[in-house]
Coordinates of C-alpha atoms and ligand atoms in Angstrom, one line a residue:
Chain A
M1 CA -0.9 -21.7 90.7
N2 CA -1.7 -21.2 87.0
L3 CA -3.6 -18.0 86.3
L4 CA -3.7 -18.2 82.6
E5 CA -3.1 -21.0 80.2
L6 CA -3.0 -21.3 76.4
K7 CA -3.4 -24.8 75.0
N8 CA -2.4 -25.4 71.4
V9 CA -3.7 -22.1 70.3
S10 CA -3.6 -21.1 66.6
K11 CA -4.7 -18.0 64.7
Y12 CA -4.7 -17.7 61.0
F13 CA -5.2 -14.6 58.8
G14 CA -5.8 -16.0 55.3
G15 CA -2.7 -17.9 54.6
I16 CA -0.6 -16.4 57.4
K17 CA -0.2 -18.4 60.6
A18 CA 0.1 -15.4 63.0
V19 CA 0.1 -17.8 66.0
N20 CA 0.8 -21.4 65.5
N21 CA 0.0 -24.2 68.0
L22 CA 1.1 -22.1 70.9
S23 CA 1.0 -23.3 74.5
F24 CA 2.2 -21.6 77.7
I25 CA 1.2 -21.0 81.3
V26 CA 1.3 -17.8 83.3
K27 CA 1.7 -18.3 87.0
K28 CA -0.1 -16.2 89.5
G29 CA 2.0 -13.2 90.6
E30 CA 4.8 -13.5 88.1
I31 CA 6.1 -11.1 85.4
L32 CA 6.3 -13.1 82.2
S33 CA 7.7 -11.4 79.1
I34 CA 7.1 -12.4 75.4
I35 CA 9.9 -11.3 73.1
G36 CA 10.5 -11.9 69.4
P37 CA 11.0 -10.1 66.1
N38 CA 8.4 -7.9 64.5
G39 CA 5.6 -9.9 63.1
A40 CA 6.3 -12.9 65.3
G41 CA 2.7 -12.9 66.5
K42 CA 3.1 -11.4 70.0
T43 CA 0.3 -8.8 69.7
T44 CA -1.9 -11.4 68.2
V45 CA -1.5 -13.4 71.4
F46 CA -2.7 -10.5 73.4
N47 CA -5.6 -10.0 71.1
L48 CA -6.5 -13.6 71.5
I49 CA -6.3 -13.5 75.3
S50 CA -8.3 -10.3 75.6
G51 CA -11.0 -11.5 73.2
F52 CA -10.4 -9.3 70.2
Y53 CA -9.7 -12.4 68.1
I54 CA -11.1 -15.9 68.5
P55 CA -8.6 -18.7 68.0
N56 CA -9.0 -20.9 65.0
E57 CA -7.7 -23.8 67.2
G58 CA -6.9 -24.4 70.8
K59 CA -8.3 -23.3 74.1
I60 CA -7.6 -20.5 76.6
F61 CA -8.1 -20.9 80.3
F62 CA -8.2 -18.2 83.0
N63 CA -8.4 -19.2 86.6
S64 CA -9.2 -22.7 85.3
Q65 CA -12.2 -21.4 83.4
D66 CA -12.4 -22.0 79.7
I67 CA -12.7 -18.5 78.3
T68 CA -12.2 -19.3 74.6
G69 CA -14.5 -17.1 72.5
F70 CA -15.5 -14.8 75.3
K71 CA -16.2 -11.2 74.4
S72 CA -13.5 -8.6 75.4
H73 CA -15.8 -6.6 77.8
K74 CA -16.6 -9.9 79.6
L75 CA -12.9 -10.8 79.9
S76 CA -12.2 -7.4 81.3
R77 CA -14.8 -8.0 84.0
L78 CA -13.3 -11.4 84.7
G79 CA -10.0 -9.6 85.4
I80 CA -8.0 -9.4 82.2
G81 CA -6.7 -5.9 81.6
R82 CA -4.5 -4.7 78.8
T83 CA -2.8 -1.8 77.1
F84 CA -2.1 -1.3 73.4
Q85 CA 1.0 -1.2 71.3
N86 CA -0.3 1.9 69.5
L87 CA -1.8 3.8 72.5
R88 CA -5.6 3.8 72.5
L89 CA -6.6 6.4 74.9
F90 CA -9.9 8.3 74.9
K91 CA -8.2 11.4 73.5
N92 CA -11.1 13.8 73.9
L93 CA -11.9 12.7 77.5
T94 CA -9.9 14.3 80.3
V95 CA -7.2 12.4 82.0
L96 CA -9.4 11.9 85.1
E97 CA -12.4 10.8 82.9
N98 CA -10.2 8.2 81.2
V99 CA -9.7 6.5 84.5
I100 CA -13.2 7.1 85.9
V101 CA -14.8 5.4 82.9
A102 CA -12.7 2.3 83.5
F103 CA -13.8 2.2 87.2
L104 CA -17.5 2.7 86.3
S105 CA -17.6 -0.2 83.9
K106 CA -17.4 -2.5 86.9
H107 CA -19.2 -0.4 89.5
E108 CA -22.7 -0.2 88.3
Y109 CA -25.8 2.0 88.8
G110 CA -28.7 2.1 86.4
I111 CA -30.4 4.5 84.1
I112 CA -33.0 5.5 86.7
D113 CA -30.1 6.3 89.2
S114 CA -28.5 8.5 86.5
V115 CA -31.7 10.4 85.6
F116 CA -32.8 11.1 89.1
R117 CA -29.3 11.3 90.6
T118 CA -30.1 8.9 93.4
R119 CA -28.0 8.3 96.5
K120 CA -26.4 5.3 94.8
Y121 CA -25.4 7.5 91.9
A122 CA -23.9 10.0 94.2
E123 CA -22.0 7.4 96.3
I124 CA -20.5 5.5 93.3
T125 CA -19.6 8.8 91.5
K126 CA -17.7 9.9 94.6
K127 CA -16.0 6.6 94.9
A128 CA -15.1 6.6 91.2
K129 CA -13.4 10.0 91.5
E130 CA -11.5 9.1 94.7
S131 CA -10.3 5.8 93.2
A132 CA -9.4 7.4 89.9
R133 CA -7.4 10.2 91.6
G134 CA -5.6 7.5 93.6
F135 CA -4.4 5.8 90.3
L136 CA -3.4 9.2 88.8
D137 CA -1.5 10.0 92.0
F138 CA 0.3 6.6 91.7
F139 CA 1.5 7.6 88.2
G140 CA 2.2 11.2 89.1
L141 CA -0.5 12.5 86.8
L142 CA -2.8 14.1 89.4
N143 CA -1.8 17.6 88.5
K144 CA -2.9 17.0 84.9
E145 CA -6.3 15.5 85.7
H146 CA -8.2 18.1 83.7
F147 CA -6.1 17.9 80.6
Y148 CA -7.5 16.2 77.6
A149 CA -5.7 12.9 77.4
G150 CA -4.7 13.6 73.8
N151 CA -2.7 16.6 75.0
L152 CA -0.4 14.7 77.3
P153 CA 3.2 14.1 76.2
Y154 CA 3.8 10.6 74.9
G155 CA 5.4 9.1 78.0
E156 CA 2.5 10.3 80.2
Q157 CA 0.0 8.9 77.7
R158 CA 1.6 5.5 78.3
K159 CA 1.2 5.9 82.0
L160 CA -2.4 7.0 81.7
E161 CA -3.1 3.9 79.7
L162 CA -1.7 1.8 82.5
A163 CA -3.7 3.8 85.0
R164 CA -6.9 3.2 83.0
A165 CA -6.2 -0.6 82.7
L166 CA -5.5 -0.8 86.5
A167 CA -8.7 1.0 87.3
T168 CA -10.6 -2.1 86.0
E169 CA -9.0 -4.0 88.9
P170 CA -7.4 -6.7 86.7
K171 CA -5.9 -9.9 88.0
I172 CA -3.6 -10.0 85.0
L173 CA -2.3 -7.1 83.1
L174 CA -1.2 -7.5 79.5
I175 CA 1.2 -4.7 78.5
D176 CA 2.2 -4.3 74.8
E177 CA 5.5 -2.7 74.1
P178 CA 5.4 0.1 76.8
A179 CA 8.9 1.3 76.0
A180 CA 8.3 1.8 72.3
G181 CA 9.4 5.3 71.4
M182 CA 10.9 6.1 74.8
N183 CA 14.4 7.3 75.5
L184 CA 16.7 5.7 78.1
T185 CA 15.7 7.9 81.0
E186 CA 12.0 7.2 80.3
I187 CA 12.7 3.5 80.0
N188 CA 14.4 3.5 83.5
D189 CA 11.4 5.4 84.8
L190 CA 9.1 2.8 83.2
M191 CA 11.0 0.0 84.7
E192 CA 10.5 1.4 88.2
T193 CA 6.9 2.0 87.5
L194 CA 6.3 -1.6 86.4
K195 CA 8.0 -3.0 89.5
K196 CA 5.9 -0.6 91.6
I197 CA 2.7 -1.8 89.9
R198 CA 3.5 -5.4 90.6
N199 CA 4.4 -4.8 94.3
T200 CA 1.5 -2.5 95.0
F201 CA -1.4 -4.2 93.3
D202 CA -0.8 -7.9 93.8
I203 CA -1.1 -8.5 90.1
T204 CA 0.3 -10.8 87.4
I205 CA 2.0 -9.1 84.4
L206 CA 2.4 -10.4 80.9
L207 CA 4.7 -8.1 79.0
I208 CA 5.6 -7.7 75.3
E209 CA 8.8 -5.7 75.0
H210 CA 11.7 -5.2 72.6
Q211 CA 13.9 -3.3 75.0
M212 CA 16.2 -6.1 76.2
E213 CA 17.6 -4.4 79.2
L214 CA 14.1 -3.8 80.5
V215 CA 13.0 -7.3 79.8
M216 CA 16.0 -9.0 81.3
N217 CA 15.8 -6.8 84.3
I218 CA 12.2 -7.3 85.4
S219 CA 11.0 -10.6 84.0
E220 CA 11.0 -13.8 86.0
R221 CA 10.5 -15.8 82.9
I222 CA 10.6 -15.1 79.2
I223 CA 9.0 -16.7 76.2
V224 CA 10.6 -16.2 72.8
M225 CA 8.4 -16.3 69.7
D226 CA 9.3 -16.4 66.0
F227 CA 6.9 -17.0 63.1
G228 CA 4.0 -17.6 65.4
E229 CA 5.7 -20.3 67.3
K230 CA 7.3 -20.5 70.7
I231 CA 11.0 -21.2 70.1
A232 CA 12.2 -20.9 73.7
E233 CA 11.1 -20.4 77.3
G234 CA 13.1 -19.9 80.5
T235 CA 14.6 -17.5 82.9
P236 CA 16.4 -14.4 81.6
K237 CA 19.7 -16.2 82.1
E238 CA 18.7 -19.2 80.2
I239 CA 17.3 -17.1 77.3
K240 CA 20.4 -15.1 77.0
S241 CA 22.5 -18.2 76.4
N242 CA 20.0 -20.1 74.2
P243 CA 21.5 -20.6 70.7
K244 CA 18.1 -20.7 69.0
V245 CA 17.3 -17.3 70.5
I246 CA 20.6 -15.8 69.6
E247 CA 20.1 -16.9 66.0
A248 CA 16.5 -15.8 65.6
Y249 CA 16.5 -12.6 67.6
L250 CA 19.3 -11.5 69.9
G251 CA 21.9 -12.0 67.2
A252 CA 20.2 -9.6 65.0
L253 CA 20.6 -6.8 67.5
Chain B
M1 CA -34.9 15.6 96.2
R2 CA -31.2 15.7 95.2
F3 CA -32.5 15.8 91.6
F4 CA -34.3 19.1 92.2
L5 CA -31.6 20.6 94.5
E6 CA -28.8 20.1 92.1
L7 CA -30.8 21.5 89.2
R8 CA -32.3 24.4 91.0
K9 CA -30.4 26.9 88.9
L10 CA -31.5 25.3 85.6
I11 CA -35.1 25.1 86.7
F12 CA -35.1 28.8 87.7
L13 CA -33.5 29.8 84.5
A14 CA -36.1 27.9 82.5
L15 CA -39.0 29.5 84.5
F16 CA -37.5 32.9 83.9
I17 CA -37.3 32.4 80.2
Y18 CA -40.8 31.0 80.1
L19 CA -42.2 34.1 81.9
I20 CA -40.5 36.4 79.4
I21 CA -41.9 34.5 76.5
K22 CA -45.3 34.5 78.1
L23 CA -45.1 38.3 78.7
V24 CA -44.0 38.9 75.1
I25 CA -46.9 36.9 73.8
F26 CA -49.3 38.6 76.2
S27 CA -48.2 42.0 74.9
G28 CA -49.9 41.0 71.6
L29 CA -46.8 42.0 69.6
P30 CA -45.9 38.6 68.0
T31 CA -48.2 37.3 65.3
D32 CA -49.7 33.8 65.6
Y33 CA -47.2 32.7 63.0
M34 CA -44.3 33.9 65.1
I35 CA -45.7 32.2 68.1
Q36 CA -46.0 29.0 66.1
I37 CA -42.4 29.0 64.9
T38 CA -41.3 29.7 68.5
L39 CA -43.0 26.6 69.7
Y40 CA -41.7 24.7 66.6
S41 CA -38.1 25.8 67.4
F42 CA -38.4 24.1 70.8
I43 CA -39.6 20.9 69.2
I44 CA -36.7 21.0 66.7
V45 CA -34.3 21.5 69.6
L46 CA -35.7 18.4 71.4
S47 CA -35.4 16.2 68.3
S48 CA -31.9 17.4 67.5
L49 CA -30.8 16.7 71.1
G50 CA -31.8 13.1 70.4
L51 CA -29.6 13.0 67.4
N52 CA -26.8 14.6 69.3
V53 CA -26.9 11.8 71.8
I54 CA -26.7 9.2 69.0
Y55 CA -24.2 11.0 66.7
G56 CA -22.6 13.9 68.6
F57 CA -21.9 12.0 71.8
T58 CA -21.7 8.3 70.7
G59 CA -20.5 8.7 67.2
Q60 CA -23.2 6.7 65.5
F61 CA -23.9 8.4 62.2
S62 CA -27.7 8.3 61.5
L63 CA -29.3 9.5 58.3
G64 CA -32.7 8.3 59.5
H65 CA -33.5 10.6 62.4
A66 CA -36.5 12.2 60.7
A67 CA -38.1 8.8 60.3
F68 CA -38.3 8.4 64.0
Y69 CA -39.6 11.9 64.4
G70 CA -42.2 10.9 61.8
I71 CA -43.1 7.7 63.6
G72 CA -43.7 9.7 66.8
A73 CA -45.8 12.3 64.9
Y74 CA -48.0 9.7 63.2
T75 CA -48.4 7.5 66.2
S76 CA -49.4 10.3 68.5
A77 CA -51.8 11.8 65.9
Y78 CA -53.4 8.4 65.4
L79 CA -53.8 7.8 69.1
S80 CA -55.2 11.2 69.8
K81 CA -57.7 10.8 66.9
V82 CA -58.8 7.3 68.0
L83 CA -59.0 8.3 71.6
E84 CA -60.6 11.7 70.8
I85 CA -58.0 13.6 72.8
E86 CA -58.7 17.4 73.0
S87 CA -56.9 18.6 76.1
Y88 CA -53.3 19.0 76.8
Y89 CA -53.3 16.8 79.9
G90 CA -54.8 14.1 77.7
L91 CA -52.1 14.7 75.2
I92 CA -49.2 14.2 77.6
P93 CA -49.7 10.4 78.0
V94 CA -50.4 10.1 74.3
I95 CA -47.1 11.8 73.4
F96 CA -45.3 9.7 76.0
L97 CA -46.8 6.5 74.5
A98 CA -45.7 7.7 71.0
G99 CA -42.2 8.2 72.3
I100 CA -42.2 4.7 73.8
F101 CA -43.4 3.2 70.5
T102 CA -40.7 5.1 68.6
A103 CA -38.1 3.8 71.1
F104 CA -39.4 0.3 70.6
I105 CA -39.0 0.5 66.8
A106 CA -35.5 1.9 67.4
Y107 CA -34.8 -1.1 69.6
I108 CA -36.0 -3.5 66.9
I109 CA -33.9 -2.0 64.1
G110 CA -31.0 -0.9 66.4
G111 CA -30.1 -4.6 67.1
P112 CA -28.9 -5.4 63.6
I113 CA -27.8 -2.0 62.4
L114 CA -25.7 -0.9 65.3
R115 CA -23.3 -3.7 64.7
L116 CA -22.4 -1.9 61.4
K117 CA -19.7 0.7 61.2
D118 CA -19.5 4.2 59.7
D119 CA -20.5 4.1 56.0
F120 CA -22.5 0.9 56.4
L121 CA -24.4 2.4 59.3
A122 CA -25.1 5.5 57.3
I123 CA -26.5 3.4 54.4
A124 CA -28.6 1.3 56.8
T125 CA -30.2 4.3 58.5
L126 CA -30.7 6.0 55.1
G127 CA -32.5 2.8 54.0
F128 CA -34.7 2.8 57.1
G129 CA -35.6 6.4 56.4
I130 CA -36.7 5.5 52.8
L131 CA -38.6 2.5 54.1
V132 CA -40.6 4.6 56.6
R133 CA -41.3 7.2 53.9
V134 CA -42.7 4.5 51.6
I135 CA -44.8 3.1 54.4
L136 CA -46.2 6.5 55.3
D137 CA -46.9 7.2 51.6
N138 CA -49.1 4.0 51.6
S139 CA -50.3 4.3 55.2
D140 CA -53.9 4.8 54.1
R141 CA -53.9 1.0 53.3
I142 CA -53.2 0.3 57.0
S143 CA -55.8 2.8 58.2
E144 CA -57.8 5.4 56.3
V145 CA -57.2 8.2 58.9
L146 CA -53.4 8.0 58.3
G147 CA -54.1 9.5 54.9
G148 CA -51.2 8.0 52.9
S149 CA -49.7 10.3 50.3
R150 CA -52.5 12.8 50.8
G151 CA -51.3 13.4 54.3
F152 CA -52.8 13.1 57.8
V153 CA -55.4 15.8 58.2
G154 CA -57.6 17.2 61.0
I155 CA -55.3 16.6 64.0
N156 CA -56.4 18.6 67.0
K157 CA -54.3 21.7 67.8
I158 CA -53.3 21.0 71.4
T159 CA -49.5 21.8 71.6
N160 CA -49.1 25.1 73.5
L161 CA -46.2 27.0 74.8
E162 CA -46.3 25.2 78.2
L163 CA -46.2 21.8 76.6
S164 CA -43.5 22.4 74.1
F165 CA -41.3 24.5 76.4
F166 CA -41.5 22.4 79.5
I167 CA -41.3 19.0 77.9
T168 CA -38.2 20.2 76.0
V169 CA -36.7 21.6 79.2
F170 CA -37.5 18.5 81.1
F171 CA -35.7 16.3 78.5
I172 CA -32.7 18.7 78.3
I173 CA -32.3 18.1 82.0
I174 CA -32.7 14.3 81.7
T175 CA -30.2 14.3 78.8
K176 CA -27.7 16.3 80.8
N177 CA -28.0 13.9 83.7
L178 CA -27.5 11.0 81.4
I179 CA -24.5 12.6 79.8
D180 CA -22.9 13.2 83.2
S181 CA -23.5 9.6 84.3
R182 CA -21.5 6.5 83.5
F183 CA -23.6 6.0 80.4
G184 CA -22.6 9.4 79.0
L185 CA -19.0 8.5 79.7
F186 CA -19.4 5.1 78.0
W187 CA -20.9 6.9 74.9
R188 CA -18.1 9.4 74.7
A189 CA -15.5 6.7 75.2
I190 CA -17.1 4.6 72.4
K191 CA -17.0 7.6 70.1
N192 CA -13.3 8.0 70.9
D193 CA -12.3 4.4 70.6
E194 CA -14.8 1.6 70.6
L195 CA -12.2 -1.2 70.9
A196 CA -10.5 0.5 73.9
A197 CA -13.9 0.9 75.5
S198 CA -14.6 -2.8 75.3
S199 CA -11.1 -3.5 76.6
I200 CA -12.0 -1.8 79.9
G201 CA -15.2 -3.7 80.3
V202 CA -17.8 -1.6 78.5
N203 CA -20.4 -3.6 76.6
T204 CA -20.2 -1.3 73.7
F205 CA -23.1 -2.8 71.8
I206 CA -25.5 -2.3 74.7
A207 CA -24.2 1.2 75.3
K208 CA -24.7 2.2 71.7
L209 CA -28.2 0.6 71.7
I210 CA -29.2 2.6 74.8
A211 CA -28.0 5.8 73.1
F212 CA -29.9 5.0 69.9
I213 CA -33.1 4.1 71.7
Y214 CA -33.0 7.2 73.9
G215 CA -32.2 9.5 71.0
C216 CA -35.0 8.1 68.9
F217 CA -37.3 8.3 72.0
L218 CA -36.7 12.1 72.1
A219 CA -37.4 12.3 68.3
G220 CA -40.7 10.5 68.9
I221 CA -41.7 12.9 71.7
A222 CA -40.8 15.8 69.5
G223 CA -42.8 14.3 66.6
G224 CA -45.8 14.1 68.9
L225 CA -45.6 17.7 69.8
Y226 CA -45.2 18.7 66.2
A227 CA -48.3 16.8 65.0
H228 CA -50.5 18.6 67.5
L229 CA -48.9 22.0 66.6
Y230 CA -49.3 21.9 62.8
T231 CA -52.4 19.7 62.7
F232 CA -51.4 18.3 59.4
L233 CA -48.7 15.6 58.6
H234 CA -47.3 14.7 55.3
P235 CA -44.8 11.9 54.6
S236 CA -42.5 14.5 52.9
N237 CA -42.0 16.3 56.2
F238 CA -40.1 13.3 57.5
D239 CA -37.8 12.3 54.7
I240 CA -34.0 12.5 54.2
L241 CA -34.0 16.3 53.8
K242 CA -35.5 16.6 57.3
S243 CA -32.9 14.2 58.6
I244 CA -30.2 16.4 57.2
D245 CA -31.7 19.4 58.9
F246 CA -31.2 17.6 62.2
L247 CA -27.6 16.7 61.3
I248 CA -26.9 20.3 60.3
I249 CA -28.1 21.5 63.7
V250 CA -26.0 18.9 65.6
I251 CA -22.9 19.8 63.6
I252 CA -23.1 23.5 63.6
G253 CA -24.0 23.4 67.3
G254 CA -21.0 21.3 68.0
M255 CA -20.9 17.5 68.3
G256 CA -21.5 16.5 71.8
S257 CA -22.5 19.9 73.1
I258 CA -26.0 20.2 74.6
S259 CA -26.0 24.0 74.8
G260 CA -24.7 24.1 71.2
T261 CA -27.6 22.0 70.0
I262 CA -30.1 24.3 71.8
I263 CA -28.6 27.4 70.3
A264 CA -28.2 25.9 66.8
G265 CA -31.7 24.5 66.8
L266 CA -33.3 27.9 67.7
F267 CA -31.0 29.6 65.3
W268 CA -31.8 27.2 62.5
V269 CA -35.6 27.6 62.8
F270 CA -35.6 31.3 63.2
F271 CA -33.1 31.8 60.5
I272 CA -35.0 29.8 57.8
E273 CA -38.4 31.1 58.9
G274 CA -37.0 34.6 59.5
L275 CA -35.7 34.7 55.9
R276 CA -39.2 33.9 54.8
I277 CA -40.4 37.1 56.4
I278 CA -37.5 39.3 55.5
L279 CA -36.9 38.3 51.9
P280 CA -39.3 39.5 49.2
S281 CA -41.2 36.6 47.8
E282 CA -39.5 36.9 44.3
I283 CA -36.2 36.0 45.8
L284 CA -37.4 33.8 48.6
E285 CA -36.2 30.6 47.0
Y286 CA -32.6 32.0 46.9
R287 CA -32.6 31.0 50.6
W288 CA -31.4 27.7 49.4
V289 CA -28.3 29.4 47.9
L290 CA -27.7 31.6 50.9
I291 CA -28.1 28.9 53.5
P292 CA -25.4 26.5 52.2
I293 CA -23.0 29.4 51.8
I294 CA -23.6 30.4 55.4
L295 CA -23.1 26.8 56.5
I296 CA -19.8 26.6 54.7
L297 CA -18.7 29.9 56.3
I298 CA -19.7 28.6 59.8
M299 CA -17.7 25.4 59.3
M300 CA -14.7 27.4 58.1
I301 CA -14.7 29.7 61.1
R302 CA -15.8 27.2 63.7
P303 CA -15.0 23.8 62.5
Y304 CA -16.1 22.1 65.7
G305 CA -19.4 24.0 66.0
L306 CA -20.7 27.2 67.4
M307 CA -20.3 26.4 71.0
V308 CA -17.2 24.3 70.9
K309 CA -13.8 25.9 70.6
K310 CA -11.7 22.8 70.1
E311 CA -12.8 19.3 69.5
G312 CA -14.3 18.4 72.8
Y313 CA -16.0 15.1 73.6
Ligands
ADP401 N1 -6.0 -8.3 61.8 C1 -5.0 -8.9 61.1 N2 -5.3 -9.2 59.8 C2 -4.3 -9.8 59.0 N3 -3.1 -10.1 59.4 C3 -2.8 -9.8 60.7 C4 -3.7 -9.2 61.6 N4 -3.1 -9.0 62.8 C5 -1.9 -9.5 62.7 N5 -1.6 -9.9 61.4 C6 -0.4 -10.6 60.9 O1 0.0 -11.5 61.9 C7 1.4 -11.5 62.0 C8 1.7 -11.3 63.5 O2 1.5 -9.9 63.8 P1 1.6 -9.3 65.3 O3 0.9 -10.2 66.2 O4 1.2 -7.9 65.2 O5 3.2 -9.4 65.5 P2 4.1 -8.8 66.6 O6 3.2 -8.1 67.6 O7 4.9 -9.9 67.1 O8 5.0 -7.8 65.9 C9 1.9 -10.5 61.1 O9 2.3 -11.1 59.9 C10 0.7 -9.6 60.8 O10 0.8 -9.0 59.6
MG402 MG1 3.1 -6.1 68.2

């Protein structure tokens, strides 16, 4: 079953065609990776899917619904979660609060409930804490719940960003270069974490990553982009032996 | 019930402080002038708290806060004049209505301006402040009682210790509850990173609008108390300089610190008024040399505000 579909999507910045007539499908439950040189348009694809940019041409479907032009907060509520290439945590909120705020954007109570601390307020607040602690536990961050997010070491900030995204209960998670700036041990750790996420949360993952070992190891399928276009698509095996890919990308490594 | 149970300590503390102030006043030691600035300091705390929600917690820089304070002051003074209000229980609904009207104006202008960022937002709120000043200067054309550039005279003196103290305490508690709720979390998240907040499902525009409306509502309530304390309003009381006063209080108290705003607000009023008493009149105007120097010193020693050790919120 198709969870996400891009149909002939283009995005221009002035004269630059950051994404050019791109089409692909993400199947429910798979891990699909997008690779390609810097500036290929990968992050722009994420920004289009999560509503930060509106495509100049083409359409995007999620669960068969046309979501082209939807606002990002609405897409989050529909089940599209994401992380950012350059970490965007709420640095001056605690680790726990970073996750709670994500939970509370979907679990609502009103202003009156807040002002008078009604039963509903108390119940949802309790649930939010429990749920957030669960996510922190999953990522091994529970002992740091009272730290300011900005004070965590880099690798843990990456994990916290994943925890925050998962707390919105997404159906698909877009992860942008999670291994950037990590050493080999951290990358192995990340690989285990990503596998664990997929197995635990019954979730679909769309991953942007440069680290080839990681990509080849966990992806079911890979899309290769160059100059805003898709130049190849296939299993890790097929991609490794594709001459176009070797020329544009892998050869350069 | 839960509301009162959880806040028992705060309510007891407030009652205790109230009794002390009442006793001191009863002793006959403070002059009428000193009592007046005490009540005034609570009003300033209330209005500054509103700006702290908008700017300190949510990060929306406003140079027009005094305009909303003025709208509340003029609206309540007008209502109490037309309705011939003389008692404090008559004044409570009038002040509440003035706050609602101020919030309504904030809703109208918040729609377009809160889509702006940083510098543009500062300029838009500054522009709104100037617009309100011009309207107040010419308000006698709308209704003679408003007084235009001559000022609004003959307002009944109704604001007393109980009104200014308990209304301020009440809204401190409400504000604290809001800050602790999901709305407060959204505000702080938006201040940290608006884009990230929208990526986790926060409708950032609505959240900013709620902060702005609520903060301006508090300014309107404070304005209503002010009008019935000083009995005379002049457009110059509500211009950019007054807005900067509120900003100074929020900043020296610490962005996003409720206790900081309370302490800085009290400090600010007593400091400026206190200097008026202490300094001989020949050098009184040197206050405006002294005050900036002290502000610079505070910002050097405690860059995140009096009550905030590191950059919180
Ligand atoms: N907001 C923007 N404004 C202008 N140009 C942009 C913007 N975002 C991306 N680009 C351009 O689009 C191209 C693709 O960028 P990006 O999607 O970030 O690539 P990648 O993530 O594959 O490295 C680059 O040339 C980049 O400079
Ligand atoms: Mg990128």
